[in-house]
């Protein structure tokens, strides 16, 4: 993702800034989003790892709601509801695929 974001445009026409900076931000965000909720499974106790992972995902969803509220200038309640519904949809699809 970071590579395609960096190559998408030079930033001159859109005013989106330096492509290397945009690519770095996108890459770091993708890495953190992927690694943070999988690291708890290095804990030897599976039930504990699952609870820690759920807590991390809840924190990630809260952080996303705060970012949407701050940068997209929507109400916090609307941002939180949007992110929570998105998270619930992902849980539902994952559960359905996991039992298939």
CSV table of C-alpha atoms in Angstrom, one decimal:
chain,number,residue,atom,x,y,z
A,1,UNK,CA,0.0,0.0,0.0
A,2,UNK,CA,2.8,2.4,0.9
A,3,UNK,CA,4.5,1.9,-2.5
A,4,UNK,CA,1.3,2.6,-4.5
A,5,UNK,CA,0.5,5.6,-2.3
A,6,UNK,CA,3.9,7.0,-2.9
A,7,UNK,CA,3.7,6.5,-6.7
A,8,UNK,CA,0.1,7.6,-7.0
A,9,UNK,CA,1.0,11.3,-7.7
A,10,UNK,CA,3.7,13.8,-7.0
A,11,UNK,CA,1.4,15.8,-4.7
A,12,UNK,CA,1.8,19.0,-6.8
A,13,UNK,CA,-1.7,18.9,-8.3
A,14,UNK,CA,-3.6,17.6,-5.3
A,15,UNK,CA,-1.5,19.4,-2.6
A,16,UNK,CA,-1.2,16.1,-0.7
A,17,UNK,CA,2.4,16.5,0.1
A,18,UNK,CA,5.6,14.6,-0.6
A,19,UNK,CA,5.0,11.1,-1.9
A,20,UNK,CA,7.8,9.6,0.2
A,21,UNK,CA,6.2,11.0,3.4
A,22,UNK,CA,2.7,9.8,2.4
A,23,UNK,CA,4.1,6.4,1.5
A,24,UNK,CA,5.9,6.2,4.8
A,25,UNK,CA,2.8,7.2,6.8
A,26,UNK,CA,0.7,4.7,4.9
A,27,UNK,CA,3.2,1.9,5.4
A,28,UNK,CA,3.7,2.5,9.1
A,29,UNK,CA,-0.1,2.7,9.6
A,30,UNK,CA,-0.6,-0.5,7.8
A,31,UNK,CA,2.2,-2.2,9.7
A,32,UNK,CA,0.9,-1.1,13.1
A,33,UNK,CA,-2.7,-2.0,12.2
A,34,UNK,CA,-1.6,-5.5,11.2
A,35,UNK,CA,0.8,-6.2,14.0
A,36,UNK,CA,-0.8,-4.8,17.1
A,37,UNK,CA,-3.8,-7.1,17.2
A,38,UNK,CA,-1.7,-10.2,16.3
A,39,UNK,CA,1.1,-9.8,18.8
A,40,UNK,CA,-1.0,-10.8,21.8
A,41,UNK,CA,-1.1,-14.4,20.4
A,42,UNK,CA,2.5,-14.7,21.3
A,43,UNK,CA,1.2,-15.1,24.9
A,44,UNK,CA,1.2,-18.8,25.7
A,45,UNK,CA,-2.2,-18.8,27.3
A,46,UNK,CA,-4.8,-18.8,24.5
A,47,UNK,CA,-7.7,-17.4,26.6
A,48,UNK,CA,-5.5,-14.6,27.9
A,49,UNK,CA,-4.2,-13.8,24.4
A,50,UNK,CA,-7.7,-13.6,23.1
A,51,UNK,CA,-8.8,-11.2,25.8
A,52,UNK,CA,-5.7,-9.0,25.2
A,53,UNK,CA,-6.3,-9.1,21.4
A,54,UNK,CA,-9.9,-8.0,22.0
A,55,UNK,CA,-8.7,-5.1,24.2
A,56,UNK,CA,-6.2,-4.1,21.5
A,57,UNK,CA,-8.8,-4.1,18.8
A,58,UNK,CA,-11.2,-2.1,21.0
A,59,UNK,CA,-8.4,0.5,21.5
A,60,UNK,CA,-7.7,0.5,17.7
A,61,UNK,CA,-11.4,1.2,17.0
A,62,UNK,CA,-11.5,3.9,19.6
A,63,UNK,CA,-8.4,5.5,18.1
A,64,UNK,CA,-10.0,5.4,14.6
A,65,UNK,CA,-13.2,7.0,15.9
A,66,UNK,CA,-11.1,9.8,17.5
A,67,UNK,CA,-9.1,10.3,14.2
A,68,UNK,CA,-12.4,10.5,12.2
A,69,UNK,CA,-13.8,12.9,14.7
A,70,UNK,CA,-10.8,15.2,14.7
A,71,UNK,CA,-9.8,15.2,11.0
A,72,UNK,CA,-13.2,14.6,9.3
A,73,UNK,CA,-15.0,17.1,11.6
A,74,UNK,CA,-17.9,14.8,12.4
A,75,UNK,CA,-19.4,14.3,15.8
A,76,UNK,CA,-17.7,11.8,18.0
A,77,UNK,CA,-20.9,9.8,18.5
A,78,UNK,CA,-21.3,9.5,14.7
A,79,UNK,CA,-17.6,8.5,14.2
A,80,UNK,CA,-17.8,6.0,17.1
A,81,UNK,CA,-21.0,4.5,15.7
A,82,UNK,CA,-19.6,4.2,12.2
A,83,UNK,CA,-16.4,2.6,13.3
A,84,UNK,CA,-18.3,0.3,15.7
A,85,UNK,CA,-20.7,-0.9,13.0
A,86,UNK,CA,-17.7,-1.5,10.7
A,87,UNK,CA,-16.0,-3.5,13.3
A,88,UNK,CA,-19.2,-5.5,14.0
A,89,UNK,CA,-19.6,-6.3,10.3
A,90,UNK,CA,-16.0,-7.6,10.2
A,91,UNK,CA,-16.7,-9.8,13.3
A,92,UNK,CA,-19.8,-11.1,11.7
A,93,UNK,CA,-18.1,-12.0,8.4
A,94,UNK,CA,-15.1,-13.5,10.2
A,95,UNK,CA,-17.4,-15.6,12.4
A,96,UNK,CA,-19.4,-16.8,9.4
A,97,UNK,CA,-16.3,-17.8,7.5
A,98,UNK,CA,-14.7,-19.4,10.6
A,99,UNK,CA,-17.6,-21.8,11.0
A,100,UNK,CA,-18.0,-22.6,7.3
